[in-house]
Amino acid sequence: MTNTADLSQQLTPARFDREEGYRVLDLLQDEDTQHAALPGLESWVPGFADWIVTALFGGTYQRGNLSLRDRQLVNLAALTALGGVDPQLNGHVKTSLRVGLSREEILEVFAHLAPYIGVPKALAGLRVTTAALTEAEESTR
C-alpha cells in the first residue's frame, strides 16, 4: 500500500490561486451573471462560493493546453449534455461572447451536439442559448 507521503511526491501539485480566480471570474463573467449565483449561495452555504471561484477559476482555468475559447466550447457542450442547468448555460453563453465566440459559432455547437446527446437536449440548450444571445444583444444597444 502506498502511503500519503509517497503519493504526494509522485503527483504534480495542483495550482489554486484565489486572487487569480477572482480576476478570471471578472474577465469571463459580467456582474449580473456573477450576482445571479454567488451572493445568494453565500447566504445558504458560507464559503462555498469562494471555494467554487478558487477551485474553478483559480485552479481548473489555470491549467494549460486549452484556451479560454476552447474551455467555453467544452462548457457549452457539457452543460447542454447535462441538462437542467439553465442559469449556468445562460451565463456561459454570455461568457462565450466575451471570449470571442461569434453568435454563429455558439449556435453551431447545438447542431453539432444533437446526434451525440439527442435532439431534445440540444433543443433545450438552444432555447436557453437563443434567449441569452437575445438578452446580450439587447444590452449592447
C-alpha positions as a printed NumPy array, in Angstrom:
array([[  0.   ,   0.   ,   0.   ],
       [  1.299,   3.494,  -0.883],
       [  1.362,   5.944,   1.979],
       [  0.26 ,   9.559,   1.565],
       [  3.797,  10.952,   1.778],
       [  4.964,   8.717,  -1.075],
       [  1.923,   9.556,  -3.172],
       [  2.355,  13.302,  -2.678],
       [  5.864,  13.029,  -4.133],
       [  4.58 ,  11.252,  -7.254],
       [  1.855,  13.744,  -8.195],
       [  2.107,  17.122,  -9.875],
       [  0.988,  19.803,  -7.405],
       [ -2.341,  21.406,  -8.205],
       [ -2.39 ,  25.157,  -8.594],
       [ -5.037,  27.07 ,  -6.663],
       [ -4.725,  30.847,  -6.822],
       [ -7.637,  32.598,  -5.126],
       [ -6.69 ,  36.097,  -6.331],
       [ -6.233,  34.899,  -9.914],
       [ -9.548,  33.052,  -9.647],
       [-11.405,  36.279,  -8.933],
       [ -9.505,  38.078, -11.705],
       [-10.512,  35.377, -14.221],
       [-14.103,  35.413, -12.944],
       [-14.254,  39.187, -13.574],
       [-12.756,  38.696, -17.026],
       [-15.179,  35.956, -18.037],
       [-18.473,  36.799, -16.366],
       [-20.367,  40.047, -16.295],
       [-21.559,  41.409, -12.973],
       [-25.163,  40.266, -13.485],
       [-24.057,  36.674, -14.086],
       [-21.816,  36.714, -11.026],
       [-24.504,  38.163,  -8.792],
       [-27.144,  35.743, -10.035],
       [-25.46 ,  32.911,  -8.136],
       [-22.599,  33.786,  -5.835],
       [-24.022,  36.163,  -3.199],
       [-27.19 ,  34.067,  -2.784],
       [-25.136,  30.931,  -2.476],
       [-23.006,  32.532,   0.235],
       [-26.066,  33.128,   2.402],
       [-27.031,  29.443,   2.175],
       [-23.633,  27.77 ,   2.403],
       [-20.961,  30.167,   3.678],
       [-17.608,  29.684,   1.977],
       [-18.939,  27.523,  -0.862],
       [-18.978,  30.373,  -3.415],
       [-15.375,  31.246,  -2.555],
       [-14.385,  27.587,  -2.912],
       [-16.049,  27.432,  -6.355],
       [-14.248,  30.553,  -7.572],
       [-10.906,  29.46 ,  -6.135],
       [-11.068,  25.836,  -7.311],
       [-12.626,  26.504, -10.713],
       [-11.318,  29.873, -11.891],
       [ -8.188,  29.833,  -9.729],
       [ -7.488,  26.153, -10.356],
       [ -9.042,  24.408, -13.358],
       [ -8.915,  27.522, -15.544],
       [ -5.217,  27.961, -14.657],
       [ -4.261,  24.694, -16.334],
       [ -2.532,  24.967, -19.699],
       [ -3.317,  23.459, -23.078],
       [ -6.831,  24.88 , -23.579],
       [ -7.604,  28.493, -24.416],
       [-10.485,  30.31 , -22.739],
       [-12.335,  29.975, -26.05 ],
       [-11.794,  26.203, -26.088],
       [-12.922,  25.94 , -22.473],
       [-16.157,  27.743, -23.336],
       [-16.909,  25.324, -26.175],
       [-16.418,  22.447, -23.735],
       [-18.598,  24.192, -21.13 ],
       [-21.436,  24.741, -23.617],
       [-21.341,  21.084, -24.631],
       [-21.097,  19.736, -21.079],
       [-23.856,  21.919, -19.665],
       [-26.16 ,  21.111, -22.562],
       [-25.488,  17.388, -22.261],
       [-26.087,  17.57 , -18.525],
       [-29.383,  19.439, -18.897],
       [-31.345,  21.127, -16.142],
       [-28.711,  23.805, -15.59 ],
       [-30.282,  26.678, -17.484],
       [-28.816,  29.52 , -15.362],
       [-25.294,  28.172, -15.782],
       [-25.731,  27.62 , -19.528],
       [-27.149,  31.135, -19.878],
       [-24.079,  32.576, -18.151],
       [-21.658,  30.527, -20.234],
       [-23.321,  31.647, -23.476],
       [-22.622,  35.245, -22.445],
       [-19.1  ,  34.305, -21.4  ],
       [-18.587,  32.676, -24.803],
       [-19.321,  36.001, -26.457],
       [-16.862,  37.71 , -24.085],
       [-14.023,  35.356, -25.098],
       [-14.623,  35.88 , -28.811],
       [-17.009,  33.193, -29.992],
       [-19.435,  34.545, -32.557],
       [-23.188,  34.123, -32.349],
       [-22.988,  31.717, -35.3  ],
       [-20.271,  29.587, -33.658],
       [-22.263,  29.348, -30.439],
       [-25.407,  28.297, -32.308],
       [-23.465,  25.723, -34.348],
       [-22.484,  23.971, -31.101],
       [-26.089,  22.775, -30.731],
       [-26.361,  21.448, -34.281],
       [-23.144,  19.531, -33.683],
       [-24.318,  18.196, -30.311],
       [-27.703,  16.863, -31.464],
       [-26.525,  13.477, -32.785],
       [-24.307,  12.963, -29.741],
       [-26.602,  13.965, -26.869],
       [-30.015,  13.76 , -28.526],
       [-32.235,  16.259, -30.257],
       [-34.372,  17.063, -27.163],
       [-31.337,  18.077, -25.073],
       [-29.821,  20.022, -27.971],
       [-33.129,  21.867, -28.463],
       [-33.398,  22.609, -24.745],
       [-29.867,  24.039, -24.771],
       [-30.655,  26.016, -27.907],
       [-33.738,  27.506, -26.23 ],
       [-31.61 ,  28.801, -23.341],
       [-28.908,  29.942, -25.735],
       [-31.157,  31.952, -28.035],
       [-32.664,  33.721, -25.02 ],
       [-29.171,  34.505, -23.668],
       [-28.   ,  35.772, -27.061],
       [-31.076,  37.972, -27.415],
       [-30.51 ,  39.363, -23.916],
       [-26.837,  40.033, -24.697],
       [-27.701,  41.767, -27.974],
       [-30.328,  43.932, -26.3  ],
       [-27.891,  45.003, -23.577],
       [-25.43 ,  46.307, -26.199],
       [-27.991,  48.516, -27.925]])
